[in-house]
Amino acid sequence: MAKTAKPKSPPDVAKLTKAQAKVEHMRLTLDIERHDKAYYQDDAPKISDADYDALRKRFNAIEEKFPEFVTGDSPSQKIGAAPSGKFKKVRHAVPMLSLDNAFAEADVLDFVGRIRRFLKLGDDERIDFSAEPKIDGLSMSLRYENGELVTAATRGDGAEGEDVTANIRTLKDVPQKLKGRNVPEICEVRGEVYMTKQAFLALNERQKAAGEPIFANPRNSAAGSLRQKDSSITASRPLGFFAYAWGQISAMPEDTQSAMVGWFERCGFRTNPLTKVCHSVEQLIAFHRKIEQQRAGLDYDIDGVVYKIDRLDWQERLGFVSRTPRWAIAHKFPAERAMTVLRDIEIQVGRTGSFTPVGKLEPVGVGGVIVQNVSLHNEDYIKGIGGDGEQLREGRDIRIGDTVIIQRAGDVIPQVVDVVIDKRPKTAKEFHFPKKCPCPLHTDVVREETAAGEESARARCSGEFACPYQTIEHLKLFASRRAFDIEGLGEKQIAYFYEQGWVKEPGDIFTLPARNTKLKLEQIEGYGETSVRNLFAAIEERRKISLERFIFALGMRHVGETTALALARGYGSWKAFHDACLKVAKDDEEAMAEMDALDQIGETVIASIKAYFSESHNRGIVERLTREVTIVDAEKPKSNSAVAGKTVVFTGALEKMTRDEAKATAERLGAKAAGSVSKKTDYVVAGPGAGSKLAEAKKHGVAVLTEDEWLAMIGQ
Ligand code: IVH
């Protein structure tokens, strides 16, 4: 790094009070982040190596004295790691999806019941499950071509991960070459990279002794170790890998999950020794209990167990619901709890104007992470009068200064589940929910209405797009990783550009480069020519966007990523979707029925789309934005089946399969399963008892098939 001025020496860390240390910890976090960005991203360091090391050393000393300050996103957890973007992106041939969660035994019963119904299995038909520990590490996809390891990629957003091949090659559990003859030409092995608890503790000891930062938990230390630009550092950190799944495989070597795991072992991988085939719900529950008892004694962190249908032909038939398989579930261990003090309550205004009260806690460790914020949901939750308040123990209300019990389950945001009334201080303050939005407009706060037209517990700012908070939140979502993913346009930049009046709506982002001769962004303090050049390059790179990301980025209420994907797949192109939205806004019944027929789209989403496109302000934003970008059509499910691209309606009783399976199979083969018959319908598959839909089919001259004819047509 470049040599510049030296900072003056600060007071001894040992003498700092906790409050002083906290303030300094926050300030140092910001400083280190700023210098990391200058060094790694802009290649323009602003301080000397020695000064940077001094900052780090002091920061580490503070975290060593107050380990409760160490959080997952502390700079100490990212030491040496180049920021995201330095690794090449890898598109997964088969997306890396996640698992649905079960918390109670009843959820496991439901899971098995759903499978029986979907596959039309009798109560006494045996189902085999592969039951496996759920490793709390990082999922990894290893691609082998002709038996040789060619790429190792992190999960990323599921569609695209980061190329960490050089680092993965240093793991002894990952073979460079698959053992055995006749390995498939293409084979992607997936599993979990983890660090043992012992290795994690030993690493932290070494870090401490060397005055280096300590890690919050084994998962973080595994992630930090893997994201090194220098693979010799990864090599010095003992990382393990368990193989348990796969992506693309040119020829399947086995036909059950358990046999696949056996095959991974023969190929030279380590697999988890606790994995077991179970034959009933009772055996699954017994497995969960047994593993939970063993949990503390295991040398690696687990956060539950996973049950998978063993037969791969059944897995195939069951398929996926949005981003999770129907054939597997994660049965999590009970939530971990901790006691701490609620210091304050702040209001956060969301993208759609909703108000969320956030509890500011005395930092406390729960299940491996330090928690400082907790969602308090809404006014009624705080008052303990129902609404969404079912998490909070009955008869409790929450006051500032209270000692509270918080609970954290998996990735779920921590909750306040109880208040220790005996510890309530006299000074505890009731929280008065604001009547006005904290934005400069001070617009009135209103209660939302439920679908039934009743007042709900959720409060919203009534300012809509006149409220700067909502606009800024929407712009942040728009540029975020999950939407347009514009690197270098983070929350701070968005807020700043908005305040300056440079970016008032999404389309403005794309006209920034052309307007820069006037704006002169490079003159902003701490920005510089390189950052501006990088930002403009990132903006240009993202002018081309997939339809699902584009729909999600519009920020309509109730249209999250999964819904956006369903809409994109349903309409295929922006033009088709946009035309439909404009029609829905005008209450066009046919357009509404067509939208309603799409998988996973219902009344709430349609109402939200209608509300959005009824506003001329929103239509204007969309129009100006679409002038700036190219929206890529959604990929239709690949299929050379006879029914690809056709619209089919199932009606009456089906005898060989359930309605859900029939629809899912049709969609897998590239057909659209609609809910009502129109002149656009290609086939109506009618079973016994079919009524008005059959009559409609005849009226429109649509081909009517029996269930057997349909099965013959799809080759089953
Ligand atoms: S199977 C289609 N098996 O849990 C999903 N996942 O919550 C296939 N995980 O992203 C995943 N242990 O990182 C599977 N035995 C196991 C697992 C496991 C840990 C992780 C994995 C996944 C996450 C989903």
XYZ file of C-alpha atoms and ligand atoms in Angstrom:
740
model
C 0.000 0.000 0.000
C 1.064 3.632 -0.501
C 2.880 5.418 2.288
C 1.061 8.401 3.839
C 0.570 10.098 7.231
C 0.545 8.139 10.504
C -2.486 8.337 12.850
C -1.854 9.599 16.401
C -1.685 6.886 19.047
C -5.061 6.189 20.715
C -5.598 5.297 24.422
C -4.776 1.786 25.621
C -7.525 -0.751 24.765
C -7.305 -2.258 28.261
C -8.474 1.076 29.696
C -11.539 1.456 27.459
C -14.992 1.065 28.989
C -17.381 -1.207 27.112
C -19.343 1.787 25.790
C -16.174 3.533 24.566
C -14.974 0.297 23.002
C -18.298 -0.189 21.222
C -18.133 3.272 19.661
C -14.555 2.729 18.591
C -15.362 -0.743 17.255
C -18.067 0.749 15.049
C -15.801 3.525 13.825
C -12.954 1.109 13.081
C -15.359 -1.190 11.219
C -16.261 1.657 8.887
C -12.618 2.724 8.487
C -11.435 -0.796 7.689
C -14.248 -1.330 5.209
C -13.401 1.946 3.483
C -9.704 1.059 3.257
C -10.449 -2.491 2.083
C -12.585 -1.088 -0.704
C -9.894 1.419 -1.660
C -7.256 -1.327 -1.702
C -9.127 -4.260 -3.245
C -11.752 -2.686 -5.450
C -10.293 0.639 -6.482
C -6.649 -0.446 -6.324
C -6.072 2.981 -4.783
C -5.034 2.612 -1.117
C -5.326 5.753 0.970
C -3.061 4.746 3.892
C 0.206 2.904 4.317
C 0.393 -0.829 5.066
C 1.738 -0.063 8.531
C -1.152 2.275 9.342
C -3.651 -0.227 8.018
C -2.068 -2.957 10.153
C -2.279 -0.675 13.173
C -6.011 -0.165 12.582
C -6.512 -3.917 12.281
C -4.422 -4.639 15.359
C -6.408 -2.241 17.503
C -9.665 -3.559 16.082
C -8.578 -7.126 16.914
C -7.541 -6.122 20.414
C -11.018 -4.645 20.997
C -12.723 -7.804 19.719
C -10.463 -9.915 21.871
C -11.407 -7.934 24.969
C -15.105 -7.833 24.006
C -15.806 -10.998 21.973
C -19.530 -10.166 22.079
C -18.816 -7.460 19.453
C -17.817 -10.111 16.885
C -20.664 -10.503 14.400
C -20.924 -12.419 11.132
C -20.232 -9.312 9.051
C -17.422 -7.898 11.161
C -14.285 -7.164 9.066
C -12.499 -9.751 11.214
C -14.648 -12.404 9.577
C -13.508 -11.379 6.125
C -9.802 -10.957 6.733
C -7.745 -11.080 3.576
C -10.777 -12.094 1.555
C -11.178 -10.053 -1.552
C -14.632 -8.556 -1.727
C -17.238 -10.354 -3.766
C -16.680 -9.775 -7.455
C -13.004 -10.732 -7.398
C -13.893 -14.359 -8.045
C -15.112 -15.357 -11.485
C -18.845 -16.071 -11.639
C -19.971 -19.588 -12.542
C -23.453 -20.373 -13.810
C -24.731 -23.655 -12.324
C -25.813 -26.159 -15.009
C -28.561 -27.236 -12.579
C -29.638 -24.584 -10.027
C -28.567 -25.097 -6.401
C -31.808 -24.988 -4.491
C -32.607 -25.035 -0.817
C -34.788 -27.070 1.513
C -38.148 -26.489 3.109
C -38.042 -26.635 6.924
C -39.944 -28.714 9.454
C -39.769 -27.627 13.090
C -42.346 -29.842 14.778
C -43.030 -33.551 14.426
C -46.417 -32.638 12.951
C -44.592 -30.918 10.055
C -42.798 -34.191 9.310
C -46.133 -36.055 9.304
C -47.518 -33.446 6.909
C -44.470 -33.833 4.659
C -44.954 -37.588 4.407
C -48.741 -37.192 4.002
C -48.213 -34.744 1.112
C -45.892 -37.229 -0.580
C -48.382 -40.097 -0.187
C -51.177 -37.981 -1.655
C -49.025 -36.639 -4.483
C -47.816 -40.102 -5.505
C -51.174 -41.726 -4.707
C -49.508 -44.227 -2.380
C -51.616 -46.361 -0.082
C -51.145 -46.051 3.697
C -49.356 -49.385 3.868
C -47.018 -48.809 0.940
C -43.497 -48.478 2.328
C -41.526 -45.312 1.652
C -37.766 -45.398 2.157
C -36.033 -42.199 3.240
C -32.393 -41.294 3.405
C -31.996 -39.492 6.762
C -28.865 -37.354 7.025
C -27.409 -34.765 9.409
C -27.804 -31.216 8.116
C -24.268 -29.859 8.119
C -23.954 -26.172 8.992
C -21.341 -25.172 6.449
C -21.274 -23.872 2.884
C -22.715 -25.758 -0.033
C -20.383 -26.417 -2.907
C -20.765 -27.775 -6.428
C -17.803 -29.715 -7.853
C -17.833 -30.304 -11.591
C -15.902 -33.268 -12.999
C -15.410 -33.741 -16.715
C -14.109 -37.158 -17.784
C -13.353 -37.793 -14.127
C -11.182 -34.661 -13.639
C -12.161 -31.834 -11.295
C -12.636 -28.765 -13.505
C -14.670 -26.267 -11.447
C -15.672 -25.760 -7.834
C -18.387 -23.164 -7.302
C -20.154 -21.750 -4.259
C -23.945 -21.690 -4.178
C -24.204 -17.894 -4.672
C -27.790 -16.983 -5.436
C -28.526 -20.562 -6.521
C -28.258 -19.771 -10.231
C -24.744 -18.324 -10.209
C -21.933 -18.897 -7.724
C -18.267 -17.973 -7.400
C -15.369 -19.921 -8.823
C -13.247 -21.136 -5.892
C -11.596 -24.053 -7.743
C -8.025 -23.211 -6.776
C -8.949 -23.142 -3.095
C -11.066 -26.292 -3.197
C -8.157 -28.200 -4.745
C -6.387 -27.855 -1.377
C -9.054 -29.941 0.455
C -8.020 -33.519 1.085
C -11.669 -34.705 1.099
C -12.101 -33.570 -2.514
C -10.534 -35.924 -5.092
C -8.852 -34.266 -8.073
C -9.826 -37.289 -10.099
C -12.800 -39.583 -9.558
C -11.827 -43.151 -8.661
C -13.201 -46.115 -10.546
C -13.793 -46.952 -14.173
C -16.720 -45.794 -16.323
C -17.293 -42.537 -14.460
C -19.897 -40.383 -16.243
C -18.464 -37.911 -18.734
C -20.023 -35.023 -16.810
C -20.632 -35.298 -13.102
C -21.365 -32.530 -10.605
C -20.960 -33.639 -7.002
C -22.499 -31.386 -4.360
C -22.036 -31.244 -0.639
C -20.971 -29.145 2.311
C -17.616 -27.569 3.120
C -17.151 -27.205 6.875
C -14.541 -26.630 9.557
C -14.456 -28.908 12.598
C -15.180 -27.291 15.976
C -11.711 -28.325 17.159
C -10.009 -26.798 14.124
C -12.074 -23.641 14.595
C -11.004 -23.282 18.253
C -7.371 -24.017 17.393
C -7.464 -21.502 14.536
C -8.859 -18.835 16.856
C -6.092 -19.603 19.385
C -3.477 -19.138 16.661
C -5.174 -15.993 15.435
C -5.220 -14.570 18.963
C -1.571 -15.430 19.597
C -0.579 -13.743 16.345
C -2.743 -10.698 17.140
C -4.999 -11.643 14.229
C -8.800 -11.453 14.294
C -10.916 -14.256 15.723
C -13.901 -15.866 13.981
C -17.465 -15.914 15.343
C -18.264 -19.565 14.516
C -16.987 -22.519 12.440
C -19.245 -21.663 9.508
C -17.762 -18.166 9.265
C -14.233 -19.418 9.563
C -14.899 -21.975 6.785
C -16.357 -19.230 4.573
C -13.473 -16.849 5.302
C -10.930 -19.590 4.623
C -12.522 -20.475 1.307
C -12.776 -16.931 0.060
C -9.025 -16.335 0.099
C -7.356 -15.026 -3.024
C -4.224 -16.854 -1.915
C -4.951 -20.594 -1.871
C -1.961 -21.324 0.351
C -3.967 -19.688 3.170
C -6.911 -22.000 2.430
C -4.471 -24.925 2.410
C -3.299 -23.984 5.912
C -6.882 -24.127 7.258
C -8.278 -27.614 7.816
C -11.539 -27.739 5.848
C -13.636 -30.866 5.362
C -16.200 -31.816 2.737
C -19.175 -34.212 2.910
C -20.756 -35.244 -0.414
C -24.557 -35.697 -0.316
C -26.113 -34.467 -3.590
C -25.444 -33.859 -7.266
C -26.198 -31.456 -10.104
C -25.718 -32.354 -13.768
C -24.759 -36.009 -14.390
C -24.531 -37.379 -17.929
C -25.447 -40.931 -16.838
C -26.943 -41.795 -13.441
C -24.849 -44.538 -11.819
C -27.504 -45.533 -9.220
C -31.231 -45.256 -8.669
C -31.566 -44.338 -4.989
C -30.224 -41.483 -2.869
C -28.495 -43.904 -0.484
C -26.854 -45.818 -3.344
C -25.673 -42.503 -4.839
C -24.006 -41.644 -1.523
C -22.357 -45.106 -1.591
C -21.166 -44.363 -5.115
C -19.685 -41.007 -4.002
C -17.631 -42.963 -1.459
C -16.357 -45.333 -4.126
C -15.393 -42.295 -6.200
C -13.154 -41.130 -3.332
C -15.386 -38.717 -1.369
C -16.140 -38.625 2.335
C -19.797 -39.019 3.161
C -21.476 -38.569 6.505
C -21.252 -41.766 8.596
C -24.498 -41.024 10.494
C -26.620 -41.191 7.316
C -29.265 -43.902 7.592
C -32.132 -45.314 5.537
C -35.446 -45.096 7.469
C -38.715 -46.754 6.510
C -41.366 -44.878 8.498
C -42.197 -41.541 10.121
C -41.481 -43.111 13.524
C -37.977 -44.040 12.406
C -37.419 -40.511 11.068
C -38.449 -38.955 14.382
C -36.264 -41.439 16.305
C -33.345 -40.502 14.005
C -33.925 -36.788 14.722
C -33.932 -37.417 18.502
C -30.819 -39.563 18.390
C -28.853 -37.092 16.296
C -29.973 -34.219 18.517
C -28.565 -36.086 21.523
C -25.287 -36.645 19.697
C -25.122 -33.061 18.403
C -22.952 -31.530 21.132
C -20.452 -34.399 20.918
C -20.009 -34.187 17.144
C -16.894 -32.495 15.878
C -18.795 -30.367 13.354
C -21.829 -28.074 13.617
C -25.203 -29.353 12.466
C -28.502 -27.495 12.641
C -30.961 -30.314 12.000
C -31.414 -33.424 9.919
C -32.541 -33.837 6.310
C -35.003 -36.464 5.093
C -34.948 -37.359 1.395
C -37.138 -39.796 -0.525
C -34.713 -42.575 -1.366
C -36.116 -43.678 -4.754
C -34.882 -41.328 -7.469
C -37.810 -42.096 -9.795
C -40.115 -40.860 -7.020
C -37.921 -37.797 -6.499
C -38.317 -37.080 -10.204
C -42.103 -37.425 -10.068
C -42.353 -35.251 -6.970
C -40.260 -32.480 -8.506
C -39.994 -28.980 -7.021
C -42.219 -26.231 -5.697
C -40.484 -22.996 -6.631
C -37.044 -23.285 -4.998
C -37.419 -26.342 -2.792
C -37.890 -30.023 -3.633
C -41.125 -31.780 -2.670
C -39.049 -34.900 -1.999
C -36.916 -33.560 0.866
C -37.261 -31.551 4.045
C -34.902 -30.228 6.714
C -36.110 -31.109 10.226
C -34.468 -28.398 12.290
C -33.476 -28.649 15.934
C -35.459 -26.470 18.339
C -34.666 -22.793 18.376
C -31.962 -21.585 20.690
C -32.841 -18.970 23.270
C -31.003 -16.287 25.227
C -31.800 -13.560 27.729
C -30.828 -9.929 27.212
C -31.989 -6.348 27.714
C -34.068 -4.337 25.252
C -32.303 -0.971 25.065
C -34.494 0.857 22.578
C -37.109 0.548 19.851
C -36.661 2.143 16.434
C -39.016 2.341 13.474
C -37.921 1.118 10.060
C -39.889 2.253 7.009
C -39.916 -0.441 4.337
C -40.092 -0.251 0.567
C -43.845 -0.553 0.559
C -44.240 2.012 3.343
C -44.808 -0.559 6.072
C -43.525 0.266 9.549
C -41.521 -2.322 11.401
C -40.523 -1.632 14.989
C -36.995 -2.955 15.545
C -35.792 -3.807 19.041
C -32.219 -2.699 19.796
C -30.708 -5.256 22.163
C -27.740 -5.491 24.439
C -25.712 -7.808 22.096
C -26.060 -11.462 23.041
C -24.872 -14.766 21.517
C -27.617 -17.164 20.400
C -26.807 -20.356 18.519
C -23.431 -19.213 17.268
C -24.262 -15.646 16.238
C -24.361 -12.338 18.040
C -27.832 -10.795 17.929
C -28.312 -7.047 18.403
C -31.573 -6.359 16.553
C -34.880 -8.084 16.770
C -38.094 -7.534 14.816
C -41.029 -6.581 17.040
C -43.485 -6.966 14.156
C -46.087 -4.278 14.882
C -47.749 -2.112 17.494
C -50.046 -4.882 18.754
C -47.128 -7.272 19.237
C -45.394 -4.753 21.482
C -48.593 -4.189 23.436
C -49.074 -7.953 23.702
C -52.564 -7.843 22.284
C -52.522 -10.476 19.597
C -52.325 -9.644 15.928
C -49.171 -11.373 14.738
C -48.253 -11.712 18.398
C -48.599 -15.456 18.725
C -44.822 -15.781 19.236
C -44.918 -13.705 22.407
C -46.021 -15.371 25.609
C -49.624 -14.501 26.414
C -50.182 -11.685 28.870
C -46.829 -10.021 28.170
C -46.176 -6.582 26.745
C -42.751 -5.264 25.787
C -41.225 -2.114 27.285
C -37.906 -0.372 26.703
C -35.551 -1.496 29.481
C -37.180 -4.926 29.832
C -35.184 -8.115 30.146
C -36.392 -10.257 27.272
C -35.988 -13.843 26.094
C -35.111 -14.012 22.440
C -35.241 -17.034 20.211
C -33.460 -17.797 16.995
C -34.356 -20.706 14.736
C -32.184 -21.306 11.702
C -32.214 -18.419 9.272
C -35.381 -16.972 10.806
C -35.090 -13.422 12.175
C -34.806 -13.594 15.967
C -38.026 -13.096 17.926
C -38.813 -11.827 21.413
C -40.762 -14.723 22.902
C -41.027 -13.685 26.541
C -40.441 -10.832 28.979
C -38.970 -11.501 32.435
C -41.493 -9.489 34.447
C -39.549 -9.905 37.750
C -36.658 -8.048 36.164
C -38.751 -5.164 34.793
C -37.126 -1.962 36.143
C -39.285 0.895 37.436
C -37.789 3.018 34.707
C -39.046 0.688 31.929
C -40.768 2.835 29.298
C -43.853 2.024 27.271
C -43.299 2.555 23.572
C -45.611 4.984 21.800
C -46.047 4.029 18.207
C -45.510 7.050 15.925
C -48.547 8.707 14.385
C -46.442 10.326 11.651
C -43.845 8.899 9.267
C -40.306 9.873 10.329
C -39.672 11.078 6.755
C -39.428 14.846 6.128
C -43.012 14.845 4.839
C -44.343 13.646 8.227
C -47.198 11.917 6.473
C -49.887 10.223 8.546
C -49.456 6.638 9.587
C -52.458 4.450 8.716
C -53.318 0.884 9.578
C -53.409 -1.543 6.631
C -56.604 -3.339 5.757
C -56.856 -7.107 5.707
C -58.297 -8.955 2.687
C -61.606 -9.026 4.573
C -61.584 -5.227 4.814
C -60.763 -5.152 8.547
C -58.044 -3.077 10.155
C -54.822 -5.105 10.468
C -52.016 -4.660 12.962
C -49.612 -3.414 10.287
C -49.040 0.310 10.063
C -48.028 2.071 6.870
C -46.969 5.520 5.825
C -49.756 7.013 3.715
C -47.292 8.949 1.557
C -46.846 6.216 -1.103
C -44.289 7.395 -3.690
C -44.226 10.895 -2.224
C -42.491 9.392 0.832
C -38.727 9.550 0.225
C -38.127 6.592 2.585
C -40.227 4.332 0.396
C -38.591 5.550 -2.790
C -35.116 5.057 -1.361
C -36.014 1.578 -0.091
C -37.338 0.670 -3.517
C -34.212 1.988 -5.234
C -32.076 -0.047 -2.824
C -34.002 -3.193 -3.671
C -33.787 -2.354 -7.355
C -29.974 -2.163 -7.354
C -29.505 -5.014 -4.871
C -27.896 -8.368 -5.525
C -31.269 -10.120 -5.781
C -32.569 -7.669 -8.415
C -30.384 -5.696 -10.858
C -27.219 -6.547 -8.936
C -25.346 -3.329 -9.745
C -21.984 -3.554 -8.092
C -20.816 -0.357 -6.430
C -24.366 0.970 -6.088
C -24.976 0.043 -2.473
C -27.393 1.434 0.056
C -25.222 4.425 0.957
C -24.685 5.492 -2.649
C -28.399 5.144 -3.433
C -29.370 7.308 -0.465
C -26.746 9.900 -1.402
C -27.667 10.012 -5.096
C -31.329 10.329 -4.126
C -30.688 13.181 -1.701
C -28.711 14.993 -4.376
C -31.656 14.566 -6.751
C -29.565 12.571 -9.231
C -31.472 9.293 -8.989
C -35.170 9.706 -8.219
C -36.414 6.566 -9.967
C -34.871 3.363 -11.367
C -34.507 4.614 -14.968
C -32.288 7.467 -13.694
C -29.581 4.971 -12.778
C -29.082 4.146 -16.432
C -28.912 7.769 -17.542
C -26.276 8.605 -14.888
C -23.273 7.967 -17.180
C -24.652 10.293 -19.892
C -25.424 13.004 -17.318
C -22.065 12.780 -15.598
C -20.438 15.564 -17.543
C -22.696 17.812 -15.439
C -22.855 15.805 -12.206
C -19.117 15.073 -11.933
C -19.468 12.127 -9.563
C -15.698 11.746 -9.397
C -15.569 14.915 -7.328
C -17.563 13.374 -4.485
C -15.375 12.952 -1.409
C -13.846 9.458 -1.340
C -15.211 8.457 -4.748
C -12.470 8.984 -7.317
C -12.192 8.263 -11.012
C -11.713 4.507 -10.666
C -14.886 4.025 -8.606
C -16.919 6.066 -11.063
C -15.497 4.135 -14.003
C -16.264 0.839 -12.214
C -19.781 1.973 -11.352
C -20.553 2.978 -14.927
C -19.142 -0.318 -16.204
C -21.375 -2.193 -13.724
C -24.417 -0.179 -14.862
C -23.674 -0.947 -18.516
C -23.212 -4.611 -17.721
C -26.648 -4.808 -16.144
C -28.582 -3.097 -18.919
C -29.469 -6.592 -20.079
C -31.632 -8.331 -17.500
C -33.657 -11.517 -17.219
C -37.431 -11.158 -17.141
C -37.779 -12.662 -13.650
C -35.215 -10.295 -12.159
C -36.843 -7.363 -13.907
C -40.304 -8.213 -12.544
C -38.881 -8.672 -9.045
C -36.968 -5.372 -9.303
C -40.205 -3.427 -9.903
C -40.817 -3.934 -6.197
C -44.537 -4.690 -6.359
C -45.990 -5.792 -3.031
C -46.280 -9.574 -2.653
C -44.117 -10.136 -5.748
C -40.978 -11.710 -4.320
C -38.401 -13.682 -6.293
C -40.438 -16.885 -6.411
C -43.573 -15.115 -7.626
C -41.560 -13.116 -10.157
C -40.115 -16.355 -11.513
C -43.587 -17.909 -11.785
C -44.848 -14.822 -13.655
C -41.821 -14.760 -15.957
C -42.203 -18.438 -16.800
C -45.946 -18.019 -17.258
C -45.724 -15.114 -19.717
C -42.329 -15.744 -21.275
C -41.708 -12.196 -22.495
C -41.896 -8.692 -21.033
C -44.389 -7.663 -23.712
C -46.784 -10.498 -22.868
C -46.494 -9.802 -19.132
C -46.802 -6.033 -19.470
C -49.857 -6.315 -21.765
C -51.465 -8.661 -19.242
C -50.747 -6.263 -16.336
C -52.312 -3.325 -18.180
C -55.383 -5.446 -18.888
C -55.566 -6.635 -15.273
C -55.405 -2.983 -14.182
C -58.516 -2.407 -16.278
C -60.326 -5.370 -14.676
C -60.191 -7.436 -17.870
C -61.692 -10.749 -16.769
C -59.929 -12.952 -19.282
C -56.514 -11.498 -18.399
C -57.239 -11.967 -14.699
C -58.343 -15.577 -15.177
C -55.209 -16.271 -17.211
C -52.998 -14.844 -14.471
C -54.920 -16.712 -11.797
C -54.381 -19.978 -13.679
C -50.604 -19.684 -13.299
C -48.988 -21.914 -10.750
C -48.433 -20.066 -7.433
C -50.318 -16.917 -8.488
C -53.484 -16.034 -6.613
C -55.774 -13.191 -5.609
C -53.285 -11.288 -3.432
C -50.639 -11.077 -6.146
C -53.188 -10.130 -8.795
C -54.626 -7.403 -6.545
C -51.134 -6.031 -6.000
C -50.293 -6.054 -9.725
C -53.604 -4.350 -10.420
C -52.931 -1.663 -7.805
C -49.418 -1.069 -9.158
C -50.380 -0.753 -12.814
C -53.474 1.330 -12.032
C -51.167 4.153 -10.913
C -50.072 6.335 -13.808
C -46.979 7.310 -11.772
C -45.877 3.641 -11.718
C -46.682 3.118 -15.379
C -44.473 6.118 -16.164
C -41.586 4.731 -14.084
C -41.855 1.393 -15.870
C -42.029 3.003 -19.279
C -38.974 5.212 -18.712
C -37.065 2.252 -17.310
C -37.863 -0.105 -20.185
C -36.422 2.474 -22.605
C -33.050 2.004 -20.886
C -32.817 -1.782 -20.563
C -33.124 -4.985 -22.592
C -35.298 -7.614 -20.959
C -34.370 -11.167 -21.879
C -37.273 -13.605 -22.358
C -37.704 -16.248 -19.664
C -36.342 -19.664 -20.405
C -39.213 -21.984 -21.147
C -38.660 -25.366 -19.508
C -36.652 -27.348 -22.068
C -38.725 -30.145 -23.489
C -39.161 -31.995 -26.712
C -42.369 -33.505 -25.431
C -45.469 -33.500 -27.635
C -47.229 -31.237 -25.140
C -44.526 -28.550 -24.834
C -46.055 -25.102 -25.260
C -49.631 -26.419 -25.022
C -52.245 -25.300 -22.501
C -54.059 -28.076 -20.702
C -56.914 -28.084 -18.196
C -57.535 -31.039 -15.863
C -61.090 -31.583 -14.725
C -63.112 -34.259 -12.967
C -61.559 -37.030 -10.864
C -58.201 -38.402 -11.970
C -57.527 -42.015 -11.105
C -53.838 -42.637 -11.815
C -52.475 -39.521 -10.219
C -53.478 -36.543 -8.126
C -54.396 -33.200 -9.687
C -51.198 -31.707 -8.249
C -48.995 -34.355 -9.803
C -50.813 -34.060 -13.138
C -50.235 -30.284 -13.184
C -46.610 -30.596 -12.078
C -45.882 -33.236 -14.752
C -47.504 -31.084 -17.440
C -45.385 -28.113 -16.385
C -42.215 -30.176 -16.284
C -42.880 -31.164 -19.892
C -43.250 -27.531 -20.899
C -47.060 -27.378 -20.975
C -49.128 -24.813 -19.089
C -51.708 -26.228 -16.666
C -54.558 -23.713 -16.622
C -57.492 -23.483 -14.230
C -60.221 -22.533 -16.702
C -61.099 -23.371 -20.307
C -60.882 -20.704 -22.996
C -60.360 -20.673 -26.736
C -56.616 -20.733 -26.032
C -56.843 -24.132 -24.290
C -55.330 -26.995 -26.314
C -56.528 -30.017 -24.303
C -59.005 -30.730 -21.568
C -58.209 -33.918 -19.677
C -61.519 -35.045 -18.220
C -62.073 -37.734 -15.613
C -65.333 -38.996 -14.155
C -67.599 -36.272 -12.805
C -66.274 -33.540 -15.144
C -68.913 -30.802 -15.439
C -68.931 -27.248 -16.697
C -65.330 -27.310 -17.962
C -66.199 -30.192 -20.250
C -69.154 -28.204 -21.596
C -66.859 -25.175 -22.098
C -64.382 -27.376 -23.998
C -67.124 -28.528 -26.346
C -68.296 -24.960 -26.829
C -64.791 -23.793 -27.856
C -64.046 -26.947 -29.873
C -61.138 -27.917 -27.572
C -59.835 -31.524 -27.780
C -60.997 -33.625 -24.813
C -58.784 -36.514 -23.630
C -59.284 -39.270 -21.082
C -56.619 -39.671 -18.416
C -55.176 -42.705 -20.267
C -55.033 -40.807 -23.556
C -53.188 -38.000 -21.806
C -50.700 -40.430 -20.243
C -50.116 -42.067 -23.631
C -49.545 -38.650 -25.178
C -46.854 -37.776 -22.625
C -45.353 -41.248 -22.972
C -46.139 -42.547 -19.477
S -29.671 -31.627 0.183
C -32.245 -29.435 -3.280
N -28.459 -32.589 2.266
O -28.752 -27.205 3.623
C -31.455 -29.203 -2.038
N -28.483 -30.214 2.003
O -31.184 -25.574 3.642
C -30.382 -30.224 -1.863
N -27.244 -29.016 3.741
O -28.187 -25.510 0.611
C -29.702 -30.075 -0.571
N -26.586 -30.771 4.884
O -26.122 -26.323 1.926
C -28.810 -31.463 1.605
N -27.373 -33.594 4.051
C -27.717 -32.501 3.386
C -27.340 -31.221 3.833
C -27.747 -30.096 3.116
C -26.551 -29.451 4.800
C -27.434 -27.591 3.376
C -27.153 -27.258 1.932
C -28.428 -26.616 1.432
C -29.081 -26.200 2.699
C -30.577 -26.093 2.520
